[in-house]
mmCIF file with all atom_site columns, C-alpha atoms in Angstrom:
data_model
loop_
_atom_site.group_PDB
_atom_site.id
_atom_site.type_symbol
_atom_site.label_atom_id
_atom_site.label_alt_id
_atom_site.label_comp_id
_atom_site.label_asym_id
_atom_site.label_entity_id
_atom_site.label_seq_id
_atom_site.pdbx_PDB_ins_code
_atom_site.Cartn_x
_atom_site.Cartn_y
_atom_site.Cartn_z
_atom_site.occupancy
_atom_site.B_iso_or_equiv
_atom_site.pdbx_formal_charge
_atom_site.auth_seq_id
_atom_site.auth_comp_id
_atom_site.auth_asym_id
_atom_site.auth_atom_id
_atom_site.pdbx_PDB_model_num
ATOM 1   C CA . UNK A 1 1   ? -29.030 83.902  103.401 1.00 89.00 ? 256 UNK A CA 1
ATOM 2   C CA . UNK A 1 2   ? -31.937 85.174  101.156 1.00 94.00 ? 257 UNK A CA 1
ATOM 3   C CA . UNK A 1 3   ? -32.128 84.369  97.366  1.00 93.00 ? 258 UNK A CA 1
ATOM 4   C CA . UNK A 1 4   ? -31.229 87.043  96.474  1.00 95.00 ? 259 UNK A CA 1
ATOM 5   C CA . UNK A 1 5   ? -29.448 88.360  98.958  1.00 97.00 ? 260 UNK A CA 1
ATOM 6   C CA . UNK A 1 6   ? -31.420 90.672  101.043 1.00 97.00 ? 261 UNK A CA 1
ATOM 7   C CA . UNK A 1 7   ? -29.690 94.012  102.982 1.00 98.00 ? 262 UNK A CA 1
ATOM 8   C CA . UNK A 1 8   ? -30.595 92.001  106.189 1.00 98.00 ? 263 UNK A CA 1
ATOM 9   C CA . UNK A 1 9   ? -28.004 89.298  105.267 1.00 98.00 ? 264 UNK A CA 1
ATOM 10  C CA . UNK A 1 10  ? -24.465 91.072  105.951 1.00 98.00 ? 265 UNK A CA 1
ATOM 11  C CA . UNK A 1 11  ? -23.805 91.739  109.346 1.00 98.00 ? 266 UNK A CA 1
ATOM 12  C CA . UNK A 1 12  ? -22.205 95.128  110.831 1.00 98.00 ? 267 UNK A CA 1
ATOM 13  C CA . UNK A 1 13  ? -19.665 96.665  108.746 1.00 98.00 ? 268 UNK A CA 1
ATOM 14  C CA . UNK A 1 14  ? -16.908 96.249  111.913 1.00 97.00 ? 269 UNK A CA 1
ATOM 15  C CA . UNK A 1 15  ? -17.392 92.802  111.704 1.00 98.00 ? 270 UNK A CA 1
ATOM 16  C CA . UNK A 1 16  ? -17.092 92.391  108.196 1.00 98.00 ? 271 UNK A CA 1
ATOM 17  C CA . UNK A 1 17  ? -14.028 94.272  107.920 1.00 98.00 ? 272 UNK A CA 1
ATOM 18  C CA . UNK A 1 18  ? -12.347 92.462  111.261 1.00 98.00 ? 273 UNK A CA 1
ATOM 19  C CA . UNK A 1 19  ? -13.262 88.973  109.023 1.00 98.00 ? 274 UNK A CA 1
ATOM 20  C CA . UNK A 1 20  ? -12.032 90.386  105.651 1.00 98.00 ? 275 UNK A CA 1
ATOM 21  C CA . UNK A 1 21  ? -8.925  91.867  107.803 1.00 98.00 ? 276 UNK A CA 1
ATOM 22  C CA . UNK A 1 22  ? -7.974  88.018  109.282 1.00 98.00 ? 277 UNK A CA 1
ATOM 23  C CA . UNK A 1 23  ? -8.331  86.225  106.168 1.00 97.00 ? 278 UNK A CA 1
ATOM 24  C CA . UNK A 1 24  ? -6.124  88.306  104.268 1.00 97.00 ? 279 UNK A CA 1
ATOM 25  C CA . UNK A 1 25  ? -3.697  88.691  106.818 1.00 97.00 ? 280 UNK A CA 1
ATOM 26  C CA . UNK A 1 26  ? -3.754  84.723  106.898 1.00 96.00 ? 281 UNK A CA 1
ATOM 27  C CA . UNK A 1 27  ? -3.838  84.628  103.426 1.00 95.00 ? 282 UNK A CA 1
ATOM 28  C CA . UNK A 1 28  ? -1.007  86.779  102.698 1.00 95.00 ? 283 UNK A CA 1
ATOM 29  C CA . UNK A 1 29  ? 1.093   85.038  105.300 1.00 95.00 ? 284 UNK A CA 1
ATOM 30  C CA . UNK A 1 30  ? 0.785   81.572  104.368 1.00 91.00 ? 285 UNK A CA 1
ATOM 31  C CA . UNK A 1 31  ? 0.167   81.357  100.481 1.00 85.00 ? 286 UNK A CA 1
ATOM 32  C CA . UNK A 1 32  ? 2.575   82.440  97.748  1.00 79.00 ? 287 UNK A CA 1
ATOM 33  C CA . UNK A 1 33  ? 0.136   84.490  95.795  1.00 84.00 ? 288 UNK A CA 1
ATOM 34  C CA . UNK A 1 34  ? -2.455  85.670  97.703  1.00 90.00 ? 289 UNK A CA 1
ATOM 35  C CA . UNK A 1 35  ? -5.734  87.236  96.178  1.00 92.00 ? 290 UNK A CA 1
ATOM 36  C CA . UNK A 1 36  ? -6.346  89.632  98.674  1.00 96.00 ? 291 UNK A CA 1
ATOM 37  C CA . UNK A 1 37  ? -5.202  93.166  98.748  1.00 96.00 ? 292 UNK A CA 1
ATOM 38  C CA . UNK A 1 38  ? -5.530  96.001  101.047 1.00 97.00 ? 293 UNK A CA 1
ATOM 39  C CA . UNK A 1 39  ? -5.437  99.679  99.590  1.00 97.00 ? 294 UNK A CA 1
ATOM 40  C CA . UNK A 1 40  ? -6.626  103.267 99.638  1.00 97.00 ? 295 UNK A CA 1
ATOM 41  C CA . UNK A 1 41  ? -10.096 102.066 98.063  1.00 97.00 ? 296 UNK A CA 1
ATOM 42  C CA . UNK A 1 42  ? -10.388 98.898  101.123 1.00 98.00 ? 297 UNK A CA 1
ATOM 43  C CA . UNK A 1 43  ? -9.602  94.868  101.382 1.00 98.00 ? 298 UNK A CA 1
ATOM 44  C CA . UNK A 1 44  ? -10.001 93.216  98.340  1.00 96.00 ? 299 UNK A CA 1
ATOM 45  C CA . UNK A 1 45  ? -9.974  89.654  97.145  1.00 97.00 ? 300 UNK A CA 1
ATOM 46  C CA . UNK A 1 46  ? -9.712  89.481  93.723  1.00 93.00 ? 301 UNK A CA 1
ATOM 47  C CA . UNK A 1 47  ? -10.429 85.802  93.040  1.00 89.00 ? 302 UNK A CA 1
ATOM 48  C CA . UNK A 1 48  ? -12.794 84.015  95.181  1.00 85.00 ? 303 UNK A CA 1
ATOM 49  C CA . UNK A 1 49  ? -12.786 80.916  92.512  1.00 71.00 ? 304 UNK A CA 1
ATOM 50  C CA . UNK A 1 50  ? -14.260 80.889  88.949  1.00 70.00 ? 305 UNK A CA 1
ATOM 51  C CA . UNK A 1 51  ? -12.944 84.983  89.007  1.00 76.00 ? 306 UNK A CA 1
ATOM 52  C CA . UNK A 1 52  ? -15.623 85.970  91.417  1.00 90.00 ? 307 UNK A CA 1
ATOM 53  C CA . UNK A 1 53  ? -14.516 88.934  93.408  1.00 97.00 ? 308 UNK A CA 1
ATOM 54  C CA . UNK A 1 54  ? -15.180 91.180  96.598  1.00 98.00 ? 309 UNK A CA 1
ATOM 55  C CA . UNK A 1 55  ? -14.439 94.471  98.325  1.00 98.00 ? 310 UNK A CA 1
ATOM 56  C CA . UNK A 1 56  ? -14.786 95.984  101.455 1.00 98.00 ? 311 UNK A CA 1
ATOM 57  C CA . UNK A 1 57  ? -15.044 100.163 101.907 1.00 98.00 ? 312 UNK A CA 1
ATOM 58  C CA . UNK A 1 58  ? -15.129 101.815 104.740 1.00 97.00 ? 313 UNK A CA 1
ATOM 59  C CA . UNK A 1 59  ? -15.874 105.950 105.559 1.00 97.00 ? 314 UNK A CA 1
ATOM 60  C CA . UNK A 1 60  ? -15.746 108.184 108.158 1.00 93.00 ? 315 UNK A CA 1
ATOM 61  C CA . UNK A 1 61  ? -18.898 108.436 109.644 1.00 94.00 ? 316 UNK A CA 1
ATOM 62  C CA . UNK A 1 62  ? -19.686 104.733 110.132 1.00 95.00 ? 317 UNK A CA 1
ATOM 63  C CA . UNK A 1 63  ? -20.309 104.174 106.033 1.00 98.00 ? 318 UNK A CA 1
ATOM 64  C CA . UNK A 1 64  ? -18.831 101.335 104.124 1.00 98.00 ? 319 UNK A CA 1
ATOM 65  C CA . UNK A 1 65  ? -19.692 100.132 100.962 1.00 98.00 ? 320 UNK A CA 1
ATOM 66  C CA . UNK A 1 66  ? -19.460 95.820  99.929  1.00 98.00 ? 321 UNK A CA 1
ATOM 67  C CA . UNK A 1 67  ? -19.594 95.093  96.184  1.00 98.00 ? 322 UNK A CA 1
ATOM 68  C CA . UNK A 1 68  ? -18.381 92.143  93.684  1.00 97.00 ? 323 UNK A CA 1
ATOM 69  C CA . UNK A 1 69  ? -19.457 89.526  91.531  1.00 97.00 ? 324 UNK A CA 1
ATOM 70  C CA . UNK A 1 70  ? -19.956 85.928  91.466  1.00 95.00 ? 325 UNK A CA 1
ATOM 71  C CA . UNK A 1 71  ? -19.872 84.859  87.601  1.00 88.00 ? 326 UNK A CA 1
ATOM 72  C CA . UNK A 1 72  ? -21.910 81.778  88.599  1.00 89.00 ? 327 UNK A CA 1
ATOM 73  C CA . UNK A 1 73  ? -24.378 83.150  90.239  1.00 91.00 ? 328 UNK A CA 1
ATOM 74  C CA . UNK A 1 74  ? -24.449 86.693  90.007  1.00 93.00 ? 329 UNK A CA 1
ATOM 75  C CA . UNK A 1 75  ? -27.636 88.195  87.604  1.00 92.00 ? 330 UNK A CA 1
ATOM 76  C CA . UNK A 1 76  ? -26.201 91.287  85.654  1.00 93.00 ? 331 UNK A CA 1
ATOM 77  C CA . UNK A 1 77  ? -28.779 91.663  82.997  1.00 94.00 ? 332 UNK A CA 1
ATOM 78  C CA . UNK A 1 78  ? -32.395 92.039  82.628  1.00 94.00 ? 333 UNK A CA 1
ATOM 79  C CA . UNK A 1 79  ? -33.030 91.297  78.898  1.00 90.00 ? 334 UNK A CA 1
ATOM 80  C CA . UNK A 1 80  ? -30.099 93.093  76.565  1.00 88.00 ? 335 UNK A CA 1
ATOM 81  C CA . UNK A 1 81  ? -29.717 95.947  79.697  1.00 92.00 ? 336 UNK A CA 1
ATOM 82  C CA . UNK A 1 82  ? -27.077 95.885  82.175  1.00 94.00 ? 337 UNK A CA 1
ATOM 83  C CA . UNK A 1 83  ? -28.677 96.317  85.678  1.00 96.00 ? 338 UNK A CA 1
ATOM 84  C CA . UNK A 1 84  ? -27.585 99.823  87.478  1.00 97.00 ? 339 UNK A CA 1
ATOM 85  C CA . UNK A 1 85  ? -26.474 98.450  90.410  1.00 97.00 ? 340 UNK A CA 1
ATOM 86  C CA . UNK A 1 86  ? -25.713 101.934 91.754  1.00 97.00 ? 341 UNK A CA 1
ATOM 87  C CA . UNK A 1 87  ? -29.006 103.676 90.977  1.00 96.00 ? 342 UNK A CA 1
ATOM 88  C CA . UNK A 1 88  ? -30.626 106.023 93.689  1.00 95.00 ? 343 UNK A CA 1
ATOM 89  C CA . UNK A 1 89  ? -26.784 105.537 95.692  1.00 97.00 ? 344 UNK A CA 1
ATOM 90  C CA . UNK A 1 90  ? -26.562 108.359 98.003  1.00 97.00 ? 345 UNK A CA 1
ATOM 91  C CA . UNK A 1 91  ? -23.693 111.138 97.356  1.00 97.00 ? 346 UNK A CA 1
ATOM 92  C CA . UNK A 1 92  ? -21.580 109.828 99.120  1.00 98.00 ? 347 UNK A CA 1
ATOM 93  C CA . UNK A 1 93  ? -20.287 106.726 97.645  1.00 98.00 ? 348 UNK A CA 1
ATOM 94  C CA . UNK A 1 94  ? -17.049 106.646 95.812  1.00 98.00 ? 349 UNK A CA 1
ATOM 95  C CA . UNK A 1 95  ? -18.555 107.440 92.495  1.00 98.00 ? 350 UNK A CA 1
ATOM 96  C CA . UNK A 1 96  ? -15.347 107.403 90.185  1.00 97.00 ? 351 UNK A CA 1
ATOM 97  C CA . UNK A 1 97  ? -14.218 103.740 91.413  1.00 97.00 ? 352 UNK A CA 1
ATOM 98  C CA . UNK A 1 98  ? -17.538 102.201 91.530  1.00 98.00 ? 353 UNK A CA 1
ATOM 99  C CA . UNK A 1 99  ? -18.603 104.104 88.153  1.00 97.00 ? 354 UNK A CA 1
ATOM 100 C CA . UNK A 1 100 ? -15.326 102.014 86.559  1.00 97.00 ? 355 UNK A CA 1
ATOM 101 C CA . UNK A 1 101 ? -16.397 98.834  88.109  1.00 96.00 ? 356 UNK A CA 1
ATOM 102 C CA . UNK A 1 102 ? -19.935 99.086  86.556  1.00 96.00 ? 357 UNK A CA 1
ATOM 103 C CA . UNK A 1 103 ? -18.416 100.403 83.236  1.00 95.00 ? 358 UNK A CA 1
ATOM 104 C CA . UNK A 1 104 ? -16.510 97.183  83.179  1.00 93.00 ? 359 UNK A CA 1
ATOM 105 C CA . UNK A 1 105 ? -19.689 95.086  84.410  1.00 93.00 ? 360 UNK A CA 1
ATOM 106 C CA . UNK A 1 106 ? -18.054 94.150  87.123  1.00 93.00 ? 361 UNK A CA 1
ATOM 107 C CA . UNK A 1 107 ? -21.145 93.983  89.283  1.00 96.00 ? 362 UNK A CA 1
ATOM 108 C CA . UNK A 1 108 ? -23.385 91.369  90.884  1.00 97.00 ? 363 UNK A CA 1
ATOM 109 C CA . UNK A 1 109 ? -24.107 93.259  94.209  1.00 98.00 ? 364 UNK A CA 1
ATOM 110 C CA . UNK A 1 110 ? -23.766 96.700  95.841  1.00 98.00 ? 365 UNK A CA 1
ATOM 111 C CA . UNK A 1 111 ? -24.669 97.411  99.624  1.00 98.00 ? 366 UNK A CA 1
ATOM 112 C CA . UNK A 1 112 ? -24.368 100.362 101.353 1.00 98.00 ? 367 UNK A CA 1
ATOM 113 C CA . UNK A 1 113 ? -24.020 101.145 105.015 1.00 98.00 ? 368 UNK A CA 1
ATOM 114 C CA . UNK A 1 114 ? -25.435 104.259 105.917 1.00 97.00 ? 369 UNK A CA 1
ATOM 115 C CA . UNK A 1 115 ? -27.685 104.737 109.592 1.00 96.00 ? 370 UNK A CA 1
ATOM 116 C CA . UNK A 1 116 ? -27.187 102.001 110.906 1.00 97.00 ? 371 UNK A CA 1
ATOM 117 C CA . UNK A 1 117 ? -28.474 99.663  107.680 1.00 98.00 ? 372 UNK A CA 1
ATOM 118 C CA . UNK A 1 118 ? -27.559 97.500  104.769 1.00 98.00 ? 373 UNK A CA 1
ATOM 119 C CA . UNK A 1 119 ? -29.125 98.899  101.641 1.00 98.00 ? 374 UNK A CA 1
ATOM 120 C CA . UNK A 1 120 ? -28.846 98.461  98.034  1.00 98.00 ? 375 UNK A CA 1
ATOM 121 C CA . UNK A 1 121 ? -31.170 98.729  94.806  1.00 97.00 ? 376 UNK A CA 1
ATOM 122 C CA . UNK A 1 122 ? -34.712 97.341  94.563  1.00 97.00 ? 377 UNK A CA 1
ATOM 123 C CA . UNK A 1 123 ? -33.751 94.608  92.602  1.00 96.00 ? 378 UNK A CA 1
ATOM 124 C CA . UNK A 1 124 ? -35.684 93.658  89.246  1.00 94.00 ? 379 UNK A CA 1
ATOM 125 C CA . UNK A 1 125 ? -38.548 91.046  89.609  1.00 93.00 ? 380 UNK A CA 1
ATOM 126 C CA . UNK A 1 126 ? -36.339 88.851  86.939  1.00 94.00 ? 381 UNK A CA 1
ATOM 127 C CA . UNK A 1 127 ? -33.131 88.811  89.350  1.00 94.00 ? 382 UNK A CA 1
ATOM 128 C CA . UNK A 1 128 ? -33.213 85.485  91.218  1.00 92.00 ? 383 UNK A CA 1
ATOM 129 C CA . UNK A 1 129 ? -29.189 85.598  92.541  1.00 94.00 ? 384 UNK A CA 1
ATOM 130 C CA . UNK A 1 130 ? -27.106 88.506  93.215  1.00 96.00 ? 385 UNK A CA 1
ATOM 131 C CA . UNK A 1 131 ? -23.963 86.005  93.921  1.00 96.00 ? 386 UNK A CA 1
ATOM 132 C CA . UNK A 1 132 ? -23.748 87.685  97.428  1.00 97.00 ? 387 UNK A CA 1
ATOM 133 C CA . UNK A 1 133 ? -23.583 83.924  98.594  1.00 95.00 ? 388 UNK A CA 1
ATOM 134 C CA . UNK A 1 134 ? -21.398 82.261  95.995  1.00 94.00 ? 389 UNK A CA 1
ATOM 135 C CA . UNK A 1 135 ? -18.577 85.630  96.514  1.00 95.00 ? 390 UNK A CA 1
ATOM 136 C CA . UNK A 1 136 ? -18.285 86.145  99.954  1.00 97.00 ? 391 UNK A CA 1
ATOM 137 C CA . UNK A 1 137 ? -20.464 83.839  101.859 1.00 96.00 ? 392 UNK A CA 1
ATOM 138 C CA . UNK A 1 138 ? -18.918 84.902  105.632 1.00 97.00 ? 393 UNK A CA 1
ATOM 139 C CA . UNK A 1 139 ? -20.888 87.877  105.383 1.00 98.00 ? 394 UNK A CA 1
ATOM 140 C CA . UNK A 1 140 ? -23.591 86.639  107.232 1.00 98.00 ? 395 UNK A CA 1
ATOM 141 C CA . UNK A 1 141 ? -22.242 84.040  108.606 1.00 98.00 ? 396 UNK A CA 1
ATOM 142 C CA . UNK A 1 142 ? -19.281 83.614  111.479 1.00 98.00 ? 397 UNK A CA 1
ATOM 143 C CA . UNK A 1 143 ? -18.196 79.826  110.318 1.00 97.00 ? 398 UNK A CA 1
ATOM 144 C CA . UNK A 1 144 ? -18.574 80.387  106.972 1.00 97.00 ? 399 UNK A CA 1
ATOM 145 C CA . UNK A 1 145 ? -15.314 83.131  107.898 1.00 97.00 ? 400 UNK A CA 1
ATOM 146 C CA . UNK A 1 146 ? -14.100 80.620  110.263 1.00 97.00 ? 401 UNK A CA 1
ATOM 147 C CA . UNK A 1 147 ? -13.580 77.662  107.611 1.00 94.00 ? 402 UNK A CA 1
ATOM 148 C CA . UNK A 1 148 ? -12.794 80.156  104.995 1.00 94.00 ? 403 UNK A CA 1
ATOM 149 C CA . UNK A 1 149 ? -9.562  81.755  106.824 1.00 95.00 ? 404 UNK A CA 1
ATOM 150 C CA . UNK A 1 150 ? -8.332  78.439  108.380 1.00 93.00 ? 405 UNK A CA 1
ATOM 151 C CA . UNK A 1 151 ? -8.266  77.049  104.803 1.00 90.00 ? 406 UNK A CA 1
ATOM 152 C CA . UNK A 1 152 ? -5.741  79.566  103.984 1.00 90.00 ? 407 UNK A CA 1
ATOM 153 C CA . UNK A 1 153 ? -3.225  77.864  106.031 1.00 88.00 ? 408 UNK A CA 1
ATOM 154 C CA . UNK A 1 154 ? -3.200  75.153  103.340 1.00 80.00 ? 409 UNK A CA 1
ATOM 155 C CA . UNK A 1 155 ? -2.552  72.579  106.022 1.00 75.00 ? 410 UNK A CA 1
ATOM 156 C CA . UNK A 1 156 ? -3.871  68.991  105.814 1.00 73.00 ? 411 UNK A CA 1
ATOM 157 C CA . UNK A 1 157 ? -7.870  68.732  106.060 1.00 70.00 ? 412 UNK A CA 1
ATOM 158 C CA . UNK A 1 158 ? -7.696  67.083  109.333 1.00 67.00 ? 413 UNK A CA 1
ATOM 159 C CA . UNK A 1 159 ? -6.118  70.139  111.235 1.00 83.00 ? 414 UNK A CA 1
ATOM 160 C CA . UNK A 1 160 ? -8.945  72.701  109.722 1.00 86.00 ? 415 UNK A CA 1
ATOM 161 C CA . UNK A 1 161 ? -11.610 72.418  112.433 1.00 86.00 ? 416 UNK A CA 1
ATOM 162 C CA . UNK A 1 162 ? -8.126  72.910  114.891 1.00 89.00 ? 417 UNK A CA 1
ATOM 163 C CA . UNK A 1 163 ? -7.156  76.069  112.586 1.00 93.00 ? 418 UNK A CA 1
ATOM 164 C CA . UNK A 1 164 ? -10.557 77.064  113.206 1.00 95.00 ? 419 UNK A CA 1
ATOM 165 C CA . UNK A 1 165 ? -10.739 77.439  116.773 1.00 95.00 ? 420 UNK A CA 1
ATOM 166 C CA . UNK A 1 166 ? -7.864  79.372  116.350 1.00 95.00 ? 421 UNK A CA 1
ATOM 167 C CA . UNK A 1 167 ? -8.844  81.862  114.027 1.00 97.00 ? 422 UNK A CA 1
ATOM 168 C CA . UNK A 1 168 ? -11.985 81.953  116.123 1.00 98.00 ? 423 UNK A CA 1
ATOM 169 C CA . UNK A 1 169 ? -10.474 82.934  119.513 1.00 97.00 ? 424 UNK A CA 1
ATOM 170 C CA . UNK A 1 170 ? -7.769  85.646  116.990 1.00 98.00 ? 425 UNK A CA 1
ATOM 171 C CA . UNK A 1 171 ? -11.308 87.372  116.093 1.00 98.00 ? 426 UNK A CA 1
ATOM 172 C CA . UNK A 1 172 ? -12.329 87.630  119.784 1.00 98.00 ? 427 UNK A CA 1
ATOM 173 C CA . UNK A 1 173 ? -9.077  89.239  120.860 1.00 98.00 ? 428 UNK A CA 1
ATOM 174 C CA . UNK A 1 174 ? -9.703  91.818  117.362 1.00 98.00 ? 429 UNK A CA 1
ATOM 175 C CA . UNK A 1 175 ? -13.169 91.967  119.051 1.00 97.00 ? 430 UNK A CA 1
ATOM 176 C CA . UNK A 1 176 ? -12.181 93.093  122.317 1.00 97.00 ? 431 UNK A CA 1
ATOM 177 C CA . UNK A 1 177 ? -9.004  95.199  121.560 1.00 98.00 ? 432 UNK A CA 1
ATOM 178 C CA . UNK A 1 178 ? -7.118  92.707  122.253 1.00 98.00 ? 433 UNK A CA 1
ATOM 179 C CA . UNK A 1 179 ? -4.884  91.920  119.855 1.00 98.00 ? 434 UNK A CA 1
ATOM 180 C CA . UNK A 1 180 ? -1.241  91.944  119.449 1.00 98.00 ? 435 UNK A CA 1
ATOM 181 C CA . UNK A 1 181 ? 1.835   91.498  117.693 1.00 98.00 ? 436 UNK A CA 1
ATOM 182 C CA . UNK A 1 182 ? 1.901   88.164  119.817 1.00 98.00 ? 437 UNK A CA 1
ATOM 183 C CA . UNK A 1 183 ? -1.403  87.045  119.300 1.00 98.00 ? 438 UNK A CA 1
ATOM 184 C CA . UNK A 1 184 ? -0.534  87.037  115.403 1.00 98.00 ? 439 UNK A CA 1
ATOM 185 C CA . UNK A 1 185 ? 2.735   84.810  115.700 1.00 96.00 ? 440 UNK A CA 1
ATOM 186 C CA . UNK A 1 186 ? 0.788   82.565  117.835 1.00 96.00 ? 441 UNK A CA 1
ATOM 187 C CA . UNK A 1 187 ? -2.043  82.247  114.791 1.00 96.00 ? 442 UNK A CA 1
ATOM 188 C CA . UNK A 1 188 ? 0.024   81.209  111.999 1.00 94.00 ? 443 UNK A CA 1
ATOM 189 C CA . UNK A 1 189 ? 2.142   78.986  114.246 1.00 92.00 ? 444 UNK A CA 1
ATOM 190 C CA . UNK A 1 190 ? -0.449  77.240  115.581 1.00 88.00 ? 445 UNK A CA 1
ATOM 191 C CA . UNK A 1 191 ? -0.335  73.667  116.360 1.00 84.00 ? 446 UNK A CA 1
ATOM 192 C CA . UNK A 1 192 ? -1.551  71.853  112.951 1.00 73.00 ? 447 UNK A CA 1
ATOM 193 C CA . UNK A 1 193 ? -0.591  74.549  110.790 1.00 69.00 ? 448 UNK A CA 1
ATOM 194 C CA . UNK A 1 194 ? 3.111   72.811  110.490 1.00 67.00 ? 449 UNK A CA 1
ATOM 195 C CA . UNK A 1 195 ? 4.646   71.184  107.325 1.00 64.00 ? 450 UNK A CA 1
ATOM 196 C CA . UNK A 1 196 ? 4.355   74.031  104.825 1.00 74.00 ? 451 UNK A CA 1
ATOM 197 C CA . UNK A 1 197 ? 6.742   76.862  104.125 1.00 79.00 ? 452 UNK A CA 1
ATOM 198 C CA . UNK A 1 198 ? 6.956   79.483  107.566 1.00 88.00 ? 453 UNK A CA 1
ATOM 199 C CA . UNK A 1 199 ? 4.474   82.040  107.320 1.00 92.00 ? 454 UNK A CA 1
ATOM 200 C CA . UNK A 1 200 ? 5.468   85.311  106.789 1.00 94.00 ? 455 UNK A CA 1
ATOM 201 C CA . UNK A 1 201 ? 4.809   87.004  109.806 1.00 96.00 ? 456 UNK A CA 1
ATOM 202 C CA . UNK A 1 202 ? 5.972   90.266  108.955 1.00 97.00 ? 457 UNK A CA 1
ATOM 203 C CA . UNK A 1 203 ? 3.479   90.064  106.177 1.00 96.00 ? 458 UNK A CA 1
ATOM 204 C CA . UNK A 1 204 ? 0.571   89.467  108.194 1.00 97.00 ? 459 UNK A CA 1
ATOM 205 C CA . UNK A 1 205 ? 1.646   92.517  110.915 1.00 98.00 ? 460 UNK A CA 1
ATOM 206 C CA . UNK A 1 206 ? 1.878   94.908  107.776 1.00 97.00 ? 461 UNK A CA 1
ATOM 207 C CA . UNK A 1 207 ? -1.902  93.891  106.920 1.00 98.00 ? 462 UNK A CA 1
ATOM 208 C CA . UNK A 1 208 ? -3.097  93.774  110.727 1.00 98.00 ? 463 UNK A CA 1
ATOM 209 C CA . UNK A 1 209 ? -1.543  97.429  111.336 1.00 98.00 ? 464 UNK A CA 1
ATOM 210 C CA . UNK A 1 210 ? -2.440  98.615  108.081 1.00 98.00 ? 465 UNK A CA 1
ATOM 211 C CA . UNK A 1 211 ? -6.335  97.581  108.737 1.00 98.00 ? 466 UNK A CA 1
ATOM 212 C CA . UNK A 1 212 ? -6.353  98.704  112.144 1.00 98.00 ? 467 UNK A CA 1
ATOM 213 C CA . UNK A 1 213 ? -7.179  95.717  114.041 1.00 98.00 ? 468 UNK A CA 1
ATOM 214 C CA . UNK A 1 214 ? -3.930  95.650  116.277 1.00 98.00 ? 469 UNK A CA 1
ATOM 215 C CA . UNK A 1 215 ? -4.115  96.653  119.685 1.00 94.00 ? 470 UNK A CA 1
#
């Protein structure tokens, strides 16, 4: 990934939102208070450590929209002036939310998806970090998601490369249609995921349905 992040960086929107769609399904199945949420405005996680935070919009018409903030790393200010993350955004964006997200300078990055691109603002010559890495670093990267969701079953470090493999061949069945009601049970009961609490299944087929990667 570019410093800073470059439109290039996040892969296709379907992608992104099948990866944002597993880990919070994992998430919400196997931890007691998640930090992701799925609602009318997308997925969200609201804490991705240090109160860095991400979401995930999609639109009719193949558009989506990825924004948050990475406190470490993200550069919000040129001088005294907050940077206008949202300047020259096309009309279609969802003004009102992201307009309350800026007001609250909630912003490190803002990309677009519009024909068939990633775009956001020319950045400032003074912005050396967006935080696009530090929040949500499986953007651009397929084990980067992989490690990411298989953490989530809070198992013991040695089964996480085991968890892995799981979640990877989960996002080839969301990839090809594929998967099922069965498919999740089979994920969070996966050999190595043992010796925590049951997950809560019914949890994670809410979020699957809900997010539309279900067969």
């Amino acid at each position: 990934m570019h410093t800073p992040s470059r439109p290039e960086d996040l892969d296709h929107p379907e992608q992104l939102w099948a990866r944002a769609a597993i880990m919070a399904m994992v998430d919400a199945a196997c931890s007691s208070g998640t930090e992701f949420a799925l609602d009318e405005d997308g997925l969200w996680c609201h804490s991705t450590g240090g109160d860095g935070w991400w979401r995930l919009s999609v639109f009719d018409g193949g558009r989506a929209v990825f924004c948050g903030q990475d406190p470490d790393g993200s550069h919000t200010h040129v001088g005294d002036e907050q940077i206008d993350f949202l300047a020259g955004g096309p009309d279609w964006l969802p003004w009102e939310l992201l307009r309350d997200d800026a007001r609250g300078n909630l912003f490190g990055f803002v990309y677009w998806w519009e024909n068939g691109a990633w775009h956001r603002i020319p950045y400032p010559e003074e912005v050396r970090e967006d935080g696009l890495d530090g929040a949500a670093p499986w953007v651009g990267s397929h084990e980067e998601f992989l490690g990411l969701a298989a953490s989530s079953f809070d198992a013991p470090h040695v089964h996480e490369r085991a968890l892995a493999g799981a979640v990877d061949r989960f996002a080839a069945l969301v990839r090809d249609g594929r998967a099922d009601a069965d498919a999740v049970t089979a994920l969070l009961t996966e050999p190595g995921a043992e010796g925590r609490p049951a997950p809560r299944i019914d949890v994670a087929l809410d979020i699957a349905t809900r997010a539309g990667i279900l067969a």
